[in-house]
Short mmCIF file of C-alpha atoms in Angstrom, two decimals:
data_model
loop_
_atom_site.label_atom_id
_atom_site.label_comp_id
_atom_site.label_asym_id
_atom_site.label_seq_id
_atom_site.Cartn_x
_atom_site.Cartn_y
_atom_site.Cartn_z
CA PRO A 108 -55.54 -191.79 160.88
CA VAL A 109 -54.10 -193.35 164.46
CA THR A 110 -57.81 -193.47 165.94
CA GLN A 111 -59.84 -196.37 164.72
CA ARG A 112 -63.37 -195.66 165.54
CA ILE A 113 -65.17 -193.15 167.52
CA GLY A 114 -64.31 -193.14 171.24
CA SER A 115 -66.39 -190.44 174.37
CA CYS A 116 -65.69 -189.48 177.44
CA VAL A 117 -66.84 -187.39 180.04
CA ARG A 118 -65.06 -185.45 182.93
CA ASN A 119 -64.21 -183.03 185.06
CA TRP A 120 -61.86 -180.15 183.00
CA LYS A 121 -59.44 -180.48 185.08
CA LEU A 122 -56.83 -177.29 183.46
CA PRO A 123 -57.93 -174.83 185.11
CA GLU A 124 -60.49 -176.79 187.47
CA VAL A 125 -63.35 -174.42 186.20
CA GLY A 126 -66.17 -176.72 188.19
CA ARG A 127 -67.66 -177.67 184.61
CA THR A 128 -67.80 -180.84 183.11
CA VAL A 129 -67.05 -181.76 179.55
CA HIS A 130 -67.94 -184.71 176.80
CA ILE A 131 -64.85 -185.04 174.46
CA VAL A 132 -65.72 -186.89 171.25
CA ASP A 133 -62.69 -188.61 169.79
CA THR A 134 -62.87 -189.26 165.98
CA PRO A 135 -60.82 -190.49 162.73
CA GLY A 136 -60.80 -187.68 159.71
CA MET A 137 -64.26 -188.21 157.76
CA CYS A 138 -63.95 -189.16 154.21
CA ASP A 139 -60.29 -190.23 154.93
CA SER A 140 -59.17 -192.71 151.80
CA THR A 141 -57.41 -194.88 153.80
CA TYR A 142 -60.42 -196.33 155.73
CA LYS A 143 -62.72 -199.24 153.91
CA ASP A 144 -65.80 -197.41 152.25
CA VAL A 145 -68.58 -198.85 154.32
CA GLU A 146 -67.03 -198.91 157.73
CA ASN A 147 -66.42 -194.64 157.16
CA VAL A 148 -69.64 -194.51 156.51
CA HIS A 149 -70.73 -196.22 159.30
CA LEU A 150 -68.41 -194.01 161.27
CA MET A 151 -70.15 -191.16 160.25
CA VAL A 152 -73.54 -192.23 161.15
CA GLU A 153 -72.33 -192.50 164.40
CA PHE A 154 -70.26 -189.30 165.00
CA PHE A 155 -73.41 -187.36 163.83
CA LYS A 156 -75.52 -189.80 166.66
CA THR A 157 -73.26 -188.95 169.29
CA LEU A 158 -73.12 -185.10 168.31
CA SER A 159 -76.75 -184.65 167.67
CA HIS A 160 -77.70 -183.07 171.06
CA GLY A 161 -75.19 -179.82 169.96
CA VAL A 162 -71.69 -178.80 170.45
CA SER A 163 -70.05 -176.38 171.86
CA ALA A 164 -66.22 -176.99 170.07
CA PHE A 165 -65.89 -178.26 166.97
CA VAL A 166 -61.87 -179.15 167.83
CA LEU A 167 -59.32 -179.49 164.60
CA VAL A 168 -56.39 -181.36 165.34
CA PHE A 169 -53.49 -181.38 163.07
CA ASN A 170 -49.77 -182.67 164.22
CA ILE A 171 -47.96 -179.64 163.50
CA HIS A 172 -44.93 -181.24 162.15
CA ASN A 173 -47.57 -182.24 159.31
CA THR A 174 -49.71 -178.84 157.69
CA ARG A 175 -50.35 -179.38 154.35
CA LEU A 176 -53.65 -178.90 153.45
CA ASP A 177 -54.81 -181.35 151.53
CA GLU A 178 -57.42 -182.20 149.51
CA TYR A 179 -58.72 -184.85 152.19
CA THR A 180 -58.59 -182.05 154.87
CA LYS A 181 -60.57 -179.77 152.36
CA ASN A 182 -62.97 -182.69 151.61
CA MET A 183 -63.89 -183.55 155.14
CA LEU A 184 -64.13 -179.93 156.07
CA ARG A 185 -65.88 -179.40 152.60
CA LEU A 186 -68.33 -182.20 153.68
CA PHE A 187 -69.03 -180.37 157.41
CA GLU A 188 -69.55 -177.06 156.13
CA LYS A 189 -72.89 -178.96 153.66
CA LEU A 190 -74.28 -180.96 156.29
CA LEU A 191 -74.22 -178.51 159.63
CA GLY A 192 -74.21 -175.04 157.30
CA PRO A 193 -71.90 -172.58 157.34
CA GLN A 194 -72.14 -171.14 160.87
CA PHE A 195 -70.46 -174.68 162.21
CA TRP A 196 -67.12 -172.37 161.74
CA LYS A 197 -68.21 -170.45 164.86
CA HIS A 198 -67.43 -172.48 166.49
CA VAL A 199 -64.12 -174.07 165.37
CA VAL A 200 -60.71 -174.40 166.56
CA ILE A 201 -57.53 -175.32 165.68
CA VAL A 202 -55.19 -177.38 167.91
CA PHE A 203 -51.43 -178.01 166.72
CA THR A 204 -50.25 -180.87 169.01
CA HIS A 205 -46.86 -182.19 169.88
CA VAL A 206 -45.75 -178.18 170.22
CA ASP A 207 -43.23 -179.82 173.04
CA GLU A 208 -41.81 -176.94 175.19
CA ASP A 209 -38.04 -178.26 174.23
CA GLN A 210 -39.29 -178.33 170.88
CA ARG A 211 -40.63 -175.19 170.51
CA ASP A 212 -37.80 -172.56 169.08
CA TYR A 213 -37.28 -175.24 166.36
CA LEU A 214 -40.68 -175.42 165.81
CA GLU A 215 -40.40 -172.09 165.77
CA GLN A 216 -41.18 -171.31 161.79
CA ASN A 217 -43.46 -173.53 161.78
CA ILE A 218 -45.18 -171.24 163.76
CA ASP A 219 -44.75 -168.21 162.46
CA ALA A 220 -45.85 -169.85 159.34
CA LEU A 221 -48.93 -170.94 160.33
CA THR A 222 -50.12 -168.31 162.02
CA ASP A 223 -49.13 -165.60 159.19
CA PRO A 224 -52.03 -163.57 158.58
CA ALA A 225 -51.38 -163.04 154.56
CA GLU A 226 -50.51 -166.65 153.93
CA GLY A 227 -50.93 -168.63 157.05
CA PHE A 228 -52.73 -172.04 157.55
CA VAL A 229 -56.27 -170.19 159.33
CA ARG A 230 -55.24 -167.91 156.60
CA VAL A 231 -55.82 -170.17 154.07
CA ILE A 232 -59.21 -171.85 155.73
CA HIS A 233 -60.14 -168.39 156.00
CA GLN A 234 -59.87 -168.13 152.10
CA TRP A 235 -60.79 -171.86 150.90
CA PHE A 236 -64.08 -171.06 152.19
CA GLN A 237 -65.14 -167.32 152.36
CA LEU A 238 -65.08 -166.94 156.30
CA GLN A 239 -66.42 -164.29 157.87
CA TYR A 240 -64.55 -164.73 161.36
CA GLN A 241 -61.04 -166.68 162.22
CA PRO A 242 -61.31 -169.97 164.30
CA PRO A 243 -58.77 -169.34 166.97
CA ILE A 244 -55.57 -171.21 166.73
CA VAL A 245 -54.64 -173.06 169.92
CA PHE A 246 -50.37 -174.77 170.12
CA LEU A 247 -50.54 -177.98 172.76
CA SER A 248 -47.62 -180.22 173.97
CA ASN A 249 -48.00 -183.90 173.86
CA ARG A 250 -45.94 -183.98 177.48
CA ASP A 251 -48.01 -185.09 180.37
CA THR A 252 -49.34 -182.20 182.60
CA ARG A 253 -48.47 -183.41 185.84
CA TYR A 254 -45.04 -182.93 185.39
CA SER A 255 -44.67 -179.74 182.84
CA GLN A 256 -45.80 -176.62 184.01
CA TYR A 257 -45.77 -175.65 180.18
CA ALA A 258 -48.10 -177.84 179.44
CA ARG A 259 -50.61 -177.09 181.71
CA ASP A 260 -50.61 -173.74 180.09
CA CYS A 261 -50.99 -174.87 176.88
CA PHE A 262 -54.50 -176.64 178.17
CA MET A 263 -55.53 -173.70 179.15
CA GLU A 264 -55.22 -172.51 176.26
CA LEU A 265 -56.87 -174.18 174.81
CA TYR A 266 -60.13 -173.82 177.82
CA GLN A 267 -60.04 -170.14 176.48
CA ALA A 268 -60.49 -170.95 172.58
CA VAL A 269 -63.47 -172.79 174.00
CA VAL A 270 -64.86 -170.41 175.24
CA SER A 271 -64.47 -167.65 173.43
CA VAL A 272 -66.29 -169.55 170.44
CA GLU A 273 -68.74 -170.41 173.41
CA GLU A 274 -69.26 -166.78 173.97
CA GLY A 275 -69.44 -166.01 170.22
CA ALA A 276 -72.23 -167.95 170.29
CA ARG A 277 -73.42 -166.16 173.71
CA ARG A 278 -73.32 -170.46 175.88
CA GLU A 279 -75.20 -171.51 173.34
CA LYS A 280 -74.03 -174.93 171.71
CA PHE A 281 -74.62 -175.17 167.88
CA THR A 282 -77.23 -176.92 167.07
CA CYS A 283 -78.06 -177.12 162.80
CA THR A 284 -81.61 -178.55 161.13
CA PHE A 285 -79.46 -181.91 160.22
CA PHE A 286 -79.01 -182.40 164.01
CA GLN A 287 -82.89 -181.41 164.91
CA GLU A 288 -83.77 -184.32 162.12
CA VAL A 289 -81.67 -186.86 163.94
CA ASN A 290 -82.70 -186.35 167.20
CA ASN A 291 -86.10 -186.84 165.53
CA ARG A 292 -85.54 -190.16 164.28
CA ALA A 293 -83.95 -193.73 166.20
CA GLY A 294 -83.12 -197.02 165.65
CA ILE A 295 -82.75 -198.02 162.02
CA VAL A 296 -84.91 -195.38 160.83
CA GLN A 297 -82.29 -192.72 162.01
CA ASP A 298 -79.38 -194.24 160.68
CA ASN A 299 -80.53 -194.36 157.44
CA PHE A 300 -81.57 -190.86 157.64
CA ILE A 301 -78.36 -189.92 158.56
CA VAL A 302 -76.65 -191.89 156.11
CA GLN A 303 -78.80 -190.83 153.08
CA SER A 304 -77.47 -186.91 154.20
CA ILE A 305 -74.46 -187.90 153.50
CA ARG A 306 -74.92 -189.06 150.78
CA THR A 307 -76.93 -186.01 148.88
CA ALA A 308 -74.21 -183.24 150.60
CA THR A 309 -71.48 -185.80 149.02
CA ALA A 310 -72.56 -186.18 145.90
CA ALA A 311 -73.28 -182.01 146.13
CA ILE A 312 -69.26 -181.41 146.32
CA PRO A 313 -67.86 -182.23 143.21
CA GLN A 314 -64.35 -181.57 144.34
CA MET A 315 -65.02 -184.41 146.50
CA ILE A 316 -66.25 -187.57 143.77
CA GLN A 317 -62.60 -186.08 141.60
CA SER A 318 -60.68 -186.94 144.70
CA GLY A 319 -61.71 -190.13 145.15
CA SER A 320 -64.74 -190.33 147.90
CA ARG A 321 -66.85 -191.01 144.53
CA ALA A 322 -66.51 -195.05 146.75
CA VAL A 323 -68.46 -193.43 149.72
CA THR A 324 -71.21 -191.92 147.40
CA ASN A 325 -71.44 -195.54 146.15
CA VAL A 326 -72.03 -197.14 149.38
CA CYS A 327 -74.10 -194.58 151.08
CA SER A 328 -76.40 -195.21 148.17
CA VAL A 329 -77.28 -199.09 148.51
CA MET A 330 -77.03 -198.67 152.72
#
C-alpha cells in the first residue's frame, strides 16, 4: 500500500557492476481492496502496457515483518497466472525486505519459518499453485548500500536470483499471448483490450468474487 502509482526507471545495475542496464517497474499490489476500483483497473492497464515487450523477472516483494499469505496476495497471484499463464512462475523471484544486519539474529526464527521446506512461505505458494519448480527467495536489507557491505551483499544475491531465472529461460525474456496481443494494439483499443482481459480473468476466478473483488469485475465491464 506504500506505492500509490506505477513508477519506472532505467539504471545501470551496480551491485555487482556487470555492465547491464536494468528497467525497473515499481507497482502497487494488484487487486488491493484499499484502492478505488477505477484507479485500480487503470493501474493494471498501465502496468501491463509497460511490461508488454517482455520481462526478465517478476520480483514479488514482501516485508519480513508482515508475511501473511492472505486472500489478497493469493488473488493477485491468481490474476497474474490467469492472464499470463503458469509459465510466468518460472520468472518469479520472491524478496523479503527489512532484513537488516543488526536485526538478523532477531529475525532468524522468521527466516527459518519462511524457508521451511515443508511449511515455509515458498512451499505454501508451491502447493497453492501446484508448481513444478520453486522460485528463488532473497532477503534484502533496507540500509544504504554506500555504508553497508551486508546491504551490498544482499543486492548481489538479488542479482544472482534474477540471473538464475534468466538462465532457466535460456536468457529469453518472458512473453506470452496476452503481451503479444497488447503489442498488436494501440491507444484506446489497447486499453480496452487490457481491461476486457482483466475482466475475463477476474470473472474466471471464483475466489476473487467471493473475497470482495467483484467490484473490479463490475468496473471493468463499464470501462
